[in-house]
Amino acid sequence: MALRHFLTLRDLSSLELNRILERAHELKRMQHDNTVYQPFVGKVLGMIFEKSSTRTRISFEAGMCQFGGSAIFLSPRDTQLGRGEPIEDSARVISSMLDIVMIRTFGHDIVERFASYSTVPVINALTDDHHPCQLLADMQTFQEHRGSIQGKTVAWIGDGNNMCNSYIEAAHMWGFKLKIAAPKGYEPEEKFLTEFAHCVELVDSAEDAAVNADLIVTDVWASMGQEEEQKIREKAFANYQVNEKLMELAHPDCLFMHCLPAHRGEEISENMLDHKNSVVWDEAENRLHAQKALMEFLLNENLKKD
Ligand code: CP
Ligand code: NVA
């Protein structure tokens, strides 16, 4: 059986994604009940971070420790990765000593190249193009609060960025309708939109996207690596703030999510994280449970291969 990676949501089938979510709900209950569950004693997770992180780093590291294994944080500053050792060479060496690897980096091609030379499962922990781990947590959170997302309407408001791309794939994998409102010039790639035209629609304004939505999602206007565009983006995105008024256009039980970190006064109003329908704190916590379920799935799949 071929080695399984998780570089985008489409690396798994809808059935497998749902199995992982079912398991994530179960692992969450176990963690809250203080059940000790350590199936991966002696296993080691490598965590390569070329960009900053709070949630991703803590959830992966804590998750592996809770499973009885351990995790090694690898920054390009202190490894040869930062001094130009080819990704292909690094992948062979790193994977020969570890059981599973997660990478947060810039170009999506870097995780693809790493995965193609790795002998262990590789997880995309965010690239410029995708953030699939966040979607596992978001889907777990929706299910927890509202049940199945199939057939529902989700509004993406803001940048056509890595999170938006993963939402587009999620619409396909979980069968919901995605309405995207992004300023001109900041839409997701045309090619991607065309491929998913059966479940994704580009609309003209934040208001158009919000009407009748079951879930409203947004993200920062300038992602990591785009800091110098902050001022230009603030102007371009001025009409794309998620606030209480926008929420009123949606279904009364419409949830609000944001992968965090958030910028109050920019993509969200000052009090949006505390809105009665905001589930951002559950969403953040679920990174832990969803990724534990993902690691368990990939490690067990790999064992089958041996
Ligand atoms: N949402 C998310 O990935 O957060 P971090 O950047 O803190 O990991
Ligand atoms: N789009 C954001 C997500 C951060 C979790 C970024 O890439 O910086």
PDB file of C-alpha atoms and ligand atoms in Angstrom:
ATOM      1  CA  MET A   1       0.000   0.000   0.000  1.00  0.00           C
ATOM      2  CA  ALA A   2       1.346   3.461  -0.889  1.00  0.00           C
ATOM      3  CA  LEU A   3       2.523   5.730   1.893  1.00  0.00           C
ATOM      4  CA  ARG A   4      -0.251   8.185   2.879  1.00  0.00           C
ATOM      5  CA  HIS A   5       0.401  11.900   3.350  1.00  0.00           C
ATOM      6  CA  PHE A   6      -1.924  14.803   4.198  1.00  0.00           C
ATOM      7  CA  LEU A   7      -0.854  17.728   2.025  1.00  0.00           C
ATOM      8  CA  THR A   8      -4.361  18.807   1.039  1.00  0.00           C
ATOM      9  CA  LEU A   9      -7.826  17.572   2.011  1.00  0.00           C
ATOM     10  CA  ARG A  10      -8.034  15.680  -1.247  1.00  0.00           C
ATOM     11  CA  ASP A  11      -5.284  13.284  -0.160  1.00  0.00           C
ATOM     12  CA  LEU A  12      -8.022  11.479   1.794  1.00  0.00           C
ATOM     13  CA  SER A  13     -11.450  10.316   0.691  1.00  0.00           C
ATOM     14  CA  SER A  14     -14.624  11.860   2.142  1.00  0.00           C
ATOM     15  CA  LEU A  15     -15.168   8.600   3.984  1.00  0.00           C
ATOM     16  CA  GLU A  16     -11.693   8.750   5.547  1.00  0.00           C
ATOM     17  CA  LEU A  17     -12.129  12.417   6.487  1.00  0.00           C
ATOM     18  CA  ASN A  18     -15.388  11.593   8.246  1.00  0.00           C
ATOM     19  CA  ARG A  19     -13.820   8.640  10.034  1.00  0.00           C
ATOM     20  CA  ILE A  20     -11.109  10.996  11.292  1.00  0.00           C
ATOM     21  CA  LEU A  21     -13.741  13.453  12.543  1.00  0.00           C
ATOM     22  CA  GLU A  22     -15.674  10.714  14.316  1.00  0.00           C
ATOM     23  CA  ARG A  23     -12.464   9.703  16.010  1.00  0.00           C
ATOM     24  CA  ALA A  24     -11.672  13.347  16.837  1.00  0.00           C
ATOM     25  CA  HIS A  25     -14.996  13.642  18.720  1.00  0.00           C
ATOM     26  CA  GLU A  26     -14.146  10.447  20.596  1.00  0.00           C
ATOM     27  CA  LEU A  27     -10.572  11.521  21.420  1.00  0.00           C
ATOM     28  CA  LYS A  28     -11.936  14.841  22.704  1.00  0.00           C
ATOM     29  CA  ARG A  29     -14.332  13.065  25.068  1.00  0.00           C
ATOM     30  CA  MET A  30     -11.498  10.828  26.272  1.00  0.00           C
ATOM     31  CA  GLN A  31      -9.187  13.807  26.873  1.00  0.00           C
ATOM     32  CA  HIS A  32     -11.924  15.646  28.806  1.00  0.00           C
ATOM     33  CA  ASP A  33     -12.510  12.508  30.903  1.00  0.00           C
ATOM     34  CA  ASN A  34      -8.772  12.324  31.701  1.00  0.00           C
ATOM     35  CA  THR A  35      -8.511   8.939  30.000  1.00  0.00           C
ATOM     36  CA  VAL A  36      -4.874   8.057  29.440  1.00  0.00           C
ATOM     37  CA  TYR A  37      -4.485   6.639  25.929  1.00  0.00           C
ATOM     38  CA  GLN A  38      -0.924   6.044  24.756  1.00  0.00           C
ATOM     39  CA  PRO A  39      -0.813   3.974  21.571  1.00  0.00           C
ATOM     40  CA  PHE A  40       2.357   5.643  20.258  1.00  0.00           C
ATOM     41  CA  VAL A  41       4.941   5.221  23.011  1.00  0.00           C
ATOM     42  CA  GLY A  42       8.386   5.545  21.438  1.00  0.00           C
ATOM     43  CA  LYS A  43       7.074   7.220  18.269  1.00  0.00           C
ATOM     44  CA  VAL A  44       8.546  10.587  17.334  1.00  0.00           C
ATOM     45  CA  LEU A  45       6.918  13.462  15.428  1.00  0.00           C
ATOM     46  CA  GLY A  46       9.160  15.983  13.641  1.00  0.00           C
ATOM     47  CA  MET A  47       7.763  19.523  13.454  1.00  0.00           C
ATOM     48  CA  ILE A  48       9.375  21.764  10.834  1.00  0.00           C
ATOM     49  CA  PHE A  49       8.314  25.400  11.181  1.00  0.00           C
ATOM     50  CA  GLU A  50       9.456  28.011   8.670  1.00  0.00           C
ATOM     51  CA  LYS A  51       6.666  30.359   9.821  1.00  0.00           C
ATOM     52  CA  SER A  52       5.394  31.312  13.290  1.00  0.00           C
ATOM     53  CA  SER A  53       2.684  29.385  15.118  1.00  0.00           C
ATOM     54  CA  THR A  54       0.872  29.120  18.427  1.00  0.00           C
ATOM     55  CA  ARG A  55      -2.061  26.728  17.855  1.00  0.00           C
ATOM     56  CA  THR A  56      -0.414  24.391  15.355  1.00  0.00           C
ATOM     57  CA  ARG A  57       2.767  23.953  17.329  1.00  0.00           C
ATOM     58  CA  ILE A  58       1.052  23.382  20.673  1.00  0.00           C
ATOM     59  CA  SER A  59      -1.658  21.092  19.321  1.00  0.00           C
ATOM     60  CA  PHE A  60       0.752  18.806  17.466  1.00  0.00           C
ATOM     61  CA  GLU A  61       3.291  18.698  20.274  1.00  0.00           C
ATOM     62  CA  ALA A  62       0.730  18.187  23.037  1.00  0.00           C
ATOM     63  CA  GLY A  63      -1.157  15.641  20.922  1.00  0.00           C
ATOM     64  CA  MET A  64       1.910  13.492  20.351  1.00  0.00           C
ATOM     65  CA  CYS A  65       2.856  13.700  24.057  1.00  0.00           C
ATOM     66  CA  GLN A  66      -0.686  12.674  25.079  1.00  0.00           C
ATOM     67  CA  PHE A  67      -0.344   9.659  22.763  1.00  0.00           C
ATOM     68  CA  GLY A  68       2.778   8.622  24.701  1.00  0.00           C
ATOM     69  CA  GLY A  69       5.187   9.696  21.977  1.00  0.00           C
ATOM     70  CA  SER A  70       7.366  12.754  21.659  1.00  0.00           C
ATOM     71  CA  ALA A  71       7.887  15.649  19.278  1.00  0.00           C
ATOM     72  CA  ILE A  72      10.938  17.513  18.039  1.00  0.00           C
ATOM     73  CA  PHE A  73      10.664  21.173  17.017  1.00  0.00           C
ATOM     74  CA  LEU A  74      12.887  21.930  14.010  1.00  0.00           C
ATOM     75  CA  SER A  75      13.427  25.524  12.957  1.00  0.00           C
ATOM     76  CA  PRO A  76      15.353  26.452   9.811  1.00  0.00           C
ATOM     77  CA  ARG A  77      17.387  28.841  11.974  1.00  0.00           C
ATOM     78  CA  ASP A  78      18.993  25.997  13.878  1.00  0.00           C
ATOM     79  CA  THR A  79      19.052  23.229  11.256  1.00  0.00           C
ATOM     80  CA  GLN A  80      20.763  22.856   7.893  1.00  0.00           C
ATOM     81  CA  LEU A  81      17.363  23.484   6.276  1.00  0.00           C
ATOM     82  CA  GLY A  82      18.029  27.187   6.768  1.00  0.00           C
ATOM     83  CA  ARG A  83      21.497  26.892   5.205  1.00  0.00           C
ATOM     84  CA  GLY A  84      20.383  25.532   1.874  1.00  0.00           C
ATOM     85  CA  GLU A  85      20.529  21.737   2.342  1.00  0.00           C
ATOM     86  CA  PRO A  86      18.204  20.485  -0.403  1.00  0.00           C
ATOM     87  CA  ILE A  87      14.673  19.544   0.695  1.00  0.00           C
ATOM     88  CA  GLU A  88      15.080  16.133  -0.957  1.00  0.00           C
ATOM     89  CA  ASP A  89      18.228  15.308   1.076  1.00  0.00           C
ATOM     90  CA  SER A  90      16.671  16.654   4.278  1.00  0.00           C
ATOM     91  CA  ALA A  91      13.518  14.598   3.707  1.00  0.00           C
ATOM     92  CA  ARG A  92      15.486  11.362   3.333  1.00  0.00           C
ATOM     93  CA  VAL A  93      17.557  11.970   6.468  1.00  0.00           C
ATOM     94  CA  ILE A  94      14.791  13.367   8.694  1.00  0.00           C
ATOM     95  CA  SER A  95      12.286  10.660   7.758  1.00  0.00           C
ATOM     96  CA  SER A  96      14.844   7.910   8.356  1.00  0.00           C
ATOM     97  CA  MET A  97      14.881   8.845  12.056  1.00  0.00           C
ATOM     98  CA  LEU A  98      11.270   9.855  12.717  1.00  0.00           C
ATOM     99  CA  ASP A  99       7.834   8.240  12.457  1.00  0.00           C
ATOM    100  CA  ILE A 100       5.793  11.167  11.160  1.00  0.00           C
ATOM    101  CA  VAL A 101       6.586  14.746  10.090  1.00  0.00           C
ATOM    102  CA  MET A 102       4.589  17.972   9.927  1.00  0.00           C
ATOM    103  CA  ILE A 103       5.754  21.004   7.970  1.00  0.00           C
ATOM    104  CA  ARG A 104       4.694  24.653   7.994  1.00  0.00           C
ATOM    105  CA  THR A 105       6.349  26.525   5.168  1.00  0.00           C
ATOM    106  CA  PHE A 106       5.893  28.978   2.288  1.00  0.00           C
ATOM    107  CA  GLY A 107       5.678  27.323  -1.149  1.00  0.00           C
ATOM    108  CA  HIS A 108       3.327  24.352  -1.400  1.00  0.00           C
ATOM    109  CA  ASP A 109       5.902  22.664  -3.653  1.00  0.00           C
ATOM    110  CA  ILE A 110       8.203  22.367  -0.606  1.00  0.00           C
ATOM    111  CA  VAL A 111       5.822  19.990   1.231  1.00  0.00           C
ATOM    112  CA  GLU A 112       5.239  18.092  -2.011  1.00  0.00           C
ATOM    113  CA  ARG A 113       8.977  17.657  -2.613  1.00  0.00           C
ATOM    114  CA  PHE A 114       9.549  16.687   1.019  1.00  0.00           C
ATOM    115  CA  ALA A 115       6.724  14.143   0.881  1.00  0.00           C
ATOM    116  CA  SER A 116       7.963  12.565  -2.319  1.00  0.00           C
ATOM    117  CA  TYR A 117      11.332  11.743  -0.662  1.00  0.00           C
ATOM    118  CA  SER A 118       9.972  10.948   2.806  1.00  0.00           C
ATOM    119  CA  THR A 119       9.642   7.380   4.030  1.00  0.00           C
ATOM    120  CA  VAL A 120       7.100   8.410   6.692  1.00  0.00           C
ATOM    121  CA  PRO A 121       3.753  10.285   6.517  1.00  0.00           C
ATOM    122  CA  VAL A 122       4.001  14.044   5.974  1.00  0.00           C
ATOM    123  CA  ILE A 123       1.351  16.517   7.168  1.00  0.00           C
ATOM    124  CA  ASN A 124       0.902  20.010   5.726  1.00  0.00           C
ATOM    125  CA  ALA A 125       0.659  22.313   8.731  1.00  0.00           C
ATOM    126  CA  LEU A 126       0.083  25.356   6.449  1.00  0.00           C
ATOM    127  CA  THR A 127       1.602  26.494   3.192  1.00  0.00           C
ATOM    128  CA  ASP A 128       0.914  29.624   1.150  1.00  0.00           C
ATOM    129  CA  ASP A 129      -1.751  27.592  -0.689  1.00  0.00           C
ATOM    130  CA  HIS A 130      -3.477  25.315   1.840  1.00  0.00           C
ATOM    131  CA  HIS A 131      -4.217  24.820   5.544  1.00  0.00           C
ATOM    132  CA  PRO A 132      -5.993  21.433   5.631  1.00  0.00           C
ATOM    133  CA  CYS A 133      -5.441  20.742   9.364  1.00  0.00           C
ATOM    134  CA  GLN A 134      -7.460  23.847  10.214  1.00  0.00           C
ATOM    135  CA  LEU A 135     -10.338  22.506   8.129  1.00  0.00           C
ATOM    136  CA  LEU A 136     -10.429  19.264  10.116  1.00  0.00           C
ATOM    137  CA  ALA A 137     -10.877  21.340  13.276  1.00  0.00           C
ATOM    138  CA  ASP A 138     -13.446  23.632  11.629  1.00  0.00           C
ATOM    139  CA  MET A 139     -15.538  20.698  10.381  1.00  0.00           C
ATOM    140  CA  GLN A 140     -15.321  19.001  13.786  1.00  0.00           C
ATOM    141  CA  THR A 141     -16.515  22.235  15.398  1.00  0.00           C
ATOM    142  CA  PHE A 142     -19.449  22.640  13.008  1.00  0.00           C
ATOM    143  CA  GLN A 143     -20.550  19.032  13.612  1.00  0.00           C
ATOM    144  CA  GLU A 144     -20.252  19.501  17.359  1.00  0.00           C
ATOM    145  CA  HIS A 145     -22.557  22.549  17.348  1.00  0.00           C
ATOM    146  CA  ARG A 146     -24.888  21.959  14.408  1.00  0.00           C
ATOM    147  CA  GLY A 147     -24.513  18.358  13.154  1.00  0.00           C
ATOM    148  CA  SER A 148     -23.760  17.506   9.525  1.00  0.00           C
ATOM    149  CA  ILE A 149     -22.528  20.320   7.264  1.00  0.00           C
ATOM    150  CA  GLN A 150     -23.703  18.528   4.125  1.00  0.00           C
ATOM    151  CA  GLY A 151     -26.084  20.721   2.124  1.00  0.00           C
ATOM    152  CA  LYS A 152     -25.405  23.818   4.267  1.00  0.00           C
ATOM    153  CA  THR A 153     -24.230  27.224   3.028  1.00  0.00           C
ATOM    154  CA  VAL A 154     -20.881  28.616   4.127  1.00  0.00           C
ATOM    155  CA  ALA A 155     -19.754  32.203   3.512  1.00  0.00           C
ATOM    156  CA  TRP A 156     -16.040  32.918   3.119  1.00  0.00           C
ATOM    157  CA  ILE A 157     -15.460  36.636   3.529  1.00  0.00           C
ATOM    158  CA  GLY A 158     -12.035  38.138   2.810  1.00  0.00           C
ATOM    159  CA  ASP A 159      -8.820  37.040   1.178  1.00  0.00           C
ATOM    160  CA  GLY A 160      -8.735  34.206  -1.366  1.00  0.00           C
ATOM    161  CA  ASN A 161      -5.822  32.745   0.583  1.00  0.00           C
ATOM    162  CA  ASN A 162      -4.626  29.358   1.889  1.00  0.00           C
ATOM    163  CA  MET A 163      -7.629  29.034   4.235  1.00  0.00           C
ATOM    164  CA  CYS A 164     -10.037  29.961   1.451  1.00  0.00           C
ATOM    165  CA  ASN A 165      -8.480  27.322  -0.832  1.00  0.00           C
ATOM    166  CA  SER A 166      -8.890  24.684   1.858  1.00  0.00           C
ATOM    167  CA  TYR A 167     -12.526  25.772   2.320  1.00  0.00           C
ATOM    168  CA  ILE A 168     -13.040  25.300  -1.426  1.00  0.00           C
ATOM    169  CA  GLU A 169     -11.743  21.735  -1.187  1.00  0.00           C
ATOM    170  CA  ALA A 170     -13.798  21.173   1.971  1.00  0.00           C
ATOM    171  CA  ALA A 171     -16.986  22.220   0.140  1.00  0.00           C
ATOM    172  CA  HIS A 172     -16.267  19.445  -2.351  1.00  0.00           C
ATOM    173  CA  MET A 173     -15.284  16.812   0.222  1.00  0.00           C
ATOM    174  CA  TRP A 174     -18.119  17.465   2.700  1.00  0.00           C
ATOM    175  CA  GLY A 175     -20.812  18.516   0.215  1.00  0.00           C
ATOM    176  CA  PHE A 176     -21.634  22.067   1.236  1.00  0.00           C
ATOM    177  CA  LYS A 177     -22.131  25.237  -0.790  1.00  0.00           C
ATOM    178  CA  LEU A 178     -19.388  27.869  -0.462  1.00  0.00           C
ATOM    179  CA  LYS A 179     -20.012  31.530  -1.281  1.00  0.00           C
ATOM    180  CA  ILE A 180     -16.837  33.586  -1.522  1.00  0.00           C
ATOM    181  CA  ALA A 181     -16.750  37.375  -1.188  1.00  0.00           C
ATOM    182  CA  ALA A 182     -13.276  38.752  -1.891  1.00  0.00           C
ATOM    183  CA  PRO A 183     -12.129  42.142  -3.168  1.00  0.00           C
ATOM    184  CA  LYS A 184     -11.097  42.398  -6.828  1.00  0.00           C
ATOM    185  CA  GLY A 185      -7.588  41.071  -7.286  1.00  0.00           C
ATOM    186  CA  TYR A 186      -7.729  38.970  -4.093  1.00  0.00           C
ATOM    187  CA  GLU A 187      -9.991  36.155  -5.312  1.00  0.00           C
ATOM    188  CA  PRO A 188      -8.803  32.528  -5.326  1.00  0.00           C
ATOM    189  CA  GLU A 189      -7.201  31.353  -8.569  1.00  0.00           C
ATOM    190  CA  GLU A 190      -9.612  31.231 -11.500  1.00  0.00           C
ATOM    191  CA  LYS A 191      -8.523  27.672 -12.359  1.00  0.00           C
ATOM    192  CA  PHE A 192      -9.366  26.468  -8.868  1.00  0.00           C
ATOM    193  CA  LEU A 193     -12.762  28.198  -8.911  1.00  0.00           C
ATOM    194  CA  THR A 194     -13.620  26.619 -12.241  1.00  0.00           C
ATOM    195  CA  GLU A 195     -12.644  23.153 -11.036  1.00  0.00           C
ATOM    196  CA  PHE A 196     -15.003  23.505  -8.070  1.00  0.00           C
ATOM    197  CA  ALA A 197     -17.789  25.455  -9.802  1.00  0.00           C
ATOM    198  CA  HIS A 198     -20.241  22.704  -8.728  1.00  0.00           C
ATOM    199  CA  CYS A 199     -19.953  23.757  -5.069  1.00  0.00           C
ATOM    200  CA  VAL A 200     -18.315  27.213  -5.038  1.00  0.00           C
ATOM    201  CA  GLU A 201     -19.703  30.594  -6.088  1.00  0.00           C
ATOM    202  CA  LEU A 202     -17.904  33.943  -6.202  1.00  0.00           C
ATOM    203  CA  VAL A 203     -20.305  36.720  -5.099  1.00  0.00           C
ATOM    204  CA  ASP A 204     -20.092  40.508  -5.324  1.00  0.00           C
ATOM    205  CA  SER A 205     -20.104  41.605  -1.697  1.00  0.00           C
ATOM    206  CA  ALA A 206     -19.754  40.428   1.881  1.00  0.00           C
ATOM    207  CA  GLU A 207     -23.509  41.002   2.280  1.00  0.00           C
ATOM    208  CA  ASP A 208     -24.335  38.749  -0.684  1.00  0.00           C
ATOM    209  CA  ALA A 209     -22.238  35.977   0.851  1.00  0.00           C
ATOM    210  CA  ALA A 210     -23.736  36.360   4.328  1.00  0.00           C
ATOM    211  CA  VAL A 211     -27.427  36.141   3.335  1.00  0.00           C
ATOM    212  CA  ASN A 212     -28.829  32.809   4.579  1.00  0.00           C
ATOM    213  CA  ALA A 213     -25.395  31.475   5.557  1.00  0.00           C
ATOM    214  CA  ASP A 214     -25.132  28.662   8.124  1.00  0.00           C
ATOM    215  CA  LEU A 215     -21.484  29.479   8.811  1.00  0.00           C
ATOM    216  CA  ILE A 216     -19.491  32.670   8.243  1.00  0.00           C
ATOM    217  CA  VAL A 217     -15.705  32.383   8.151  1.00  0.00           C
ATOM    218  CA  THR A 218     -12.957  34.898   7.726  1.00  0.00           C
ATOM    219  CA  ASP A 219      -9.194  35.231   8.168  1.00  0.00           C
ATOM    220  CA  VAL A 220      -6.563  37.953   8.363  1.00  0.00           C
ATOM    221  CA  TRP A 221      -6.234  40.360   5.437  1.00  0.00           C
ATOM    222  CA  ALA A 222      -2.447  39.945   5.234  1.00  0.00           C
ATOM    223  CA  SER A 223      -1.138  36.433   5.771  1.00  0.00           C
ATOM    224  CA  MET A 224       2.310  35.449   6.997  1.00  0.00           C
ATOM    225  CA  GLY A 225       4.809  36.567   4.370  1.00  0.00           C
ATOM    226  CA  GLN A 226       2.572  39.458   3.193  1.00  0.00           C
ATOM    227  CA  GLU A 227       3.308  41.837   6.059  1.00  0.00           C
ATOM    228  CA  GLU A 228       4.614  44.575   3.752  1.00  0.00           C
ATOM    229  CA  GLU A 229       1.230  44.628   1.940  1.00  0.00           C
ATOM    230  CA  GLN A 230      -0.674  45.361   5.165  1.00  0.00           C
ATOM    231  CA  LYS A 231      -1.520  49.016   4.392  1.00  0.00           C
ATOM    232  CA  ILE A 232      -2.622  48.384   0.787  1.00  0.00           C
ATOM    233  CA  ARG A 233      -4.706  45.446   1.925  1.00  0.00           C
ATOM    234  CA  GLU A 234      -6.419  47.446   4.684  1.00  0.00           C
ATOM    235  CA  LYS A 235      -7.774  49.727   1.952  1.00  0.00           C
ATOM    236  CA  ALA A 236      -8.741  46.936  -0.435  1.00  0.00           C
ATOM    237  CA  PHE A 237     -10.545  44.925   2.270  1.00  0.00           C
ATOM    238  CA  ALA A 238     -12.315  47.810   4.028  1.00  0.00           C
ATOM    239  CA  ASN A 239     -15.794  46.545   3.004  1.00  0.00           C
ATOM    240  CA  TYR A 240     -15.055  42.958   4.007  1.00  0.00           C
ATOM    241  CA  GLN A 241     -15.258  43.086   7.783  1.00  0.00           C
ATOM    242  CA  VAL A 242     -17.276  40.443   9.607  1.00  0.00           C
ATOM    243  CA  ASN A 243     -19.324  42.214  12.267  1.00  0.00           C
ATOM    244  CA  GLU A 244     -22.610  41.969  14.145  1.00  0.00           C
ATOM    245  CA  LYS A 245     -24.515  43.698  11.318  1.00  0.00           C
ATOM    246  CA  LEU A 246     -23.288  41.195   8.762  1.00  0.00           C
ATOM    247  CA  MET A 247     -24.240  38.293  11.052  1.00  0.00           C
ATOM    248  CA  GLU A 248     -27.831  39.590  11.089  1.00  0.00           C
ATOM    249  CA  LEU A 249     -28.145  38.813   7.374  1.00  0.00           C
ATOM    250  CA  ALA A 250     -27.385  35.147   7.971  1.00  0.00           C
ATOM    251  CA  HIS A 251     -29.561  32.424   9.519  1.00  0.00           C
ATOM    252  CA  PRO A 252     -30.239  33.190  13.189  1.00  0.00           C
ATOM    253  CA  ASP A 253     -28.197  30.132  14.190  1.00  0.00           C
ATOM    254  CA  CYS A 254     -25.320  30.911  11.789  1.00  0.00           C
ATOM    255  CA  LEU A 255     -21.964  30.093  13.382  1.00  0.00           C
ATOM    256  CA  PHE A 256     -18.890  32.291  13.146  1.00  0.00           C
ATOM    257  CA  MET A 257     -15.358  30.889  12.796  1.00  0.00           C
ATOM    258  CA  HIS A 258     -11.852  32.333  12.424  1.00  0.00           C
ATOM    259  CA  CYS A 259      -8.724  30.209  12.424  1.00  0.00           C
ATOM    260  CA  LEU A 260      -6.923  32.847  14.579  1.00  0.00           C
ATOM    261  CA  PRO A 261      -4.852  34.842  15.230  1.00  0.00           C
ATOM    262  CA  ALA A 262      -7.428  37.610  14.598  1.00  0.00           C
ATOM    263  CA  HIS A 263      -7.031  41.340  14.142  1.00  0.00           C
ATOM    264  CA  ARG A 264      -9.889  43.131  15.914  1.00  0.00           C
ATOM    265  CA  GLY A 265     -10.936  46.271  14.044  1.00  0.00           C
ATOM    266  CA  GLU A 266      -9.763  44.816  10.711  1.00  0.00           C
ATOM    267  CA  GLU A 267     -11.294  41.577   9.375  1.00  0.00           C
ATOM    268  CA  ILE A 268     -13.559  41.392  12.444  1.00  0.00           C
ATOM    269  CA  SER A 269     -15.253  44.006  14.641  1.00  0.00           C
ATOM    270  CA  GLU A 270     -13.985  44.504  18.198  1.00  0.00           C
ATOM    271  CA  ASN A 271     -16.483  42.095  19.806  1.00  0.00           C
ATOM    272  CA  MET A 272     -16.934  39.520  17.064  1.00  0.00           C
ATOM    273  CA  LEU A 273     -14.965  36.758  18.802  1.00  0.00           C
ATOM    274  CA  ASP A 274     -17.410  37.055  21.726  1.00  0.00           C
ATOM    275  CA  HIS A 275     -20.547  37.063  19.539  1.00  0.00           C
ATOM    276  CA  LYS A 276     -23.170  34.583  20.812  1.00  0.00           C
ATOM    277  CA  ASN A 277     -22.672  32.453  17.660  1.00  0.00           C
ATOM    278  CA  SER A 278     -18.873  32.584  17.677  1.00  0.00           C
ATOM    279  CA  VAL A 279     -17.257  29.191  18.212  1.00  0.00           C
ATOM    280  CA  VAL A 280     -13.652  30.282  17.741  1.00  0.00           C
ATOM    281  CA  TRP A 281     -12.387  28.921  21.058  1.00  0.00           C
ATOM    282  CA  ASP A 282     -13.821  25.448  20.409  1.00  0.00           C
ATOM    283  CA  GLU A 283     -12.400  25.702  16.899  1.00  0.00           C
ATOM    284  CA  ALA A 284      -8.935  26.404  18.305  1.00  0.00           C
ATOM    285  CA  GLU A 285      -9.144  23.594  20.882  1.00  0.00           C
ATOM    286  CA  ASN A 286     -10.316  21.156  18.243  1.00  0.00           C
ATOM    287  CA  ARG A 287      -6.982  21.520  16.443  1.00  0.00           C
ATOM    288  CA  LEU A 288      -5.662  19.214  19.180  1.00  0.00           C
ATOM    289  CA  HIS A 289      -8.314  16.523  18.865  1.00  0.00           C
ATOM    290  CA  ALA A 290      -8.612  16.587  15.076  1.00  0.00           C
ATOM    291  CA  GLN A 291      -4.856  16.347  14.551  1.00  0.00           C
ATOM    292  CA  LYS A 292      -4.547  13.526  17.068  1.00  0.00           C
ATOM    293  CA  ALA A 293      -7.127  11.652  15.012  1.00  0.00           C
ATOM    294  CA  LEU A 294      -5.196  12.514  11.840  1.00  0.00           C
ATOM    295  CA  MET A 295      -1.853  11.336  13.252  1.00  0.00           C
ATOM    296  CA  GLU A 296      -3.455   8.139  14.519  1.00  0.00           C
ATOM    297  CA  PHE A 297      -4.940   7.493  11.077  1.00  0.00           C
ATOM    298  CA  LEU A 298      -1.660   8.125   9.228  1.00  0.00           C
ATOM    299  CA  LEU A 299       0.503   6.173  11.677  1.00  0.00           C
ATOM    300  CA  ASN A 300      -1.858   3.193  11.576  1.00  0.00           C
ATOM    301  CA  GLU A 301      -2.049   3.315   7.771  1.00  0.00           C
ATOM    302  CA  ASN A 302       1.743   3.290   7.661  1.00  0.00           C
ATOM    303  CA  LEU A 303       1.925   0.310  10.019  1.00  0.00           C
ATOM    304  CA  LYS A 304      -0.387  -1.610   7.658  1.00  0.00           C
ATOM    305  CA  LYS A 305       2.139  -0.850   4.893  1.00  0.00           C
ATOM    306  CA  ASP A 306       5.040  -2.391   6.908  1.00  0.00           C
TER     307      ASP A 306
HETATM  308  N1   CP B   1      -4.767  28.793  13.097  1.00  0.00           N
HETATM  309  C1   CP B   1      -3.454  28.537  13.143  1.00  0.00           C
HETATM  310  O1   CP B   1      -2.897  27.767  12.343  1.00  0.00           O
HETATM  311  O2   CP B   1      -2.807  29.165  14.177  1.00  0.00           O
HETATM  312  P1   CP B   1      -1.244  29.246  14.418  1.00  0.00           P
HETATM  313  O3   CP B   1      -0.656  30.103  13.323  1.00  0.00           O
HETATM  314  O4   CP B   1      -1.099  29.869  15.779  1.00  0.00           O
HETATM  315  O5   CP B   1      -0.660  27.863  14.372  1.00  0.00           O
HETATM  316  N1  NVA B   2      -3.916  32.900   6.279  1.00  0.00           N
HETATM  317  C1  NVA B   2      -3.161  32.925   7.513  1.00  0.00           C
HETATM  318  C2  NVA B   2      -3.540  31.776   8.383  1.00  0.00           C
HETATM  319  C3  NVA B   2      -2.831  31.734   9.709  1.00  0.00           C
HETATM  320  C4  NVA B   2      -3.196  30.533  10.534  1.00  0.00           C
HETATM  321  C5  NVA B   2      -1.664  32.900   7.196  1.00  0.00           C
HETATM  322  O1  NVA B   2      -1.266  32.153   6.300  1.00  0.00           O
HETATM  323  O2  NVA B   2      -0.919  33.639   7.825  1.00  0.00           O
END
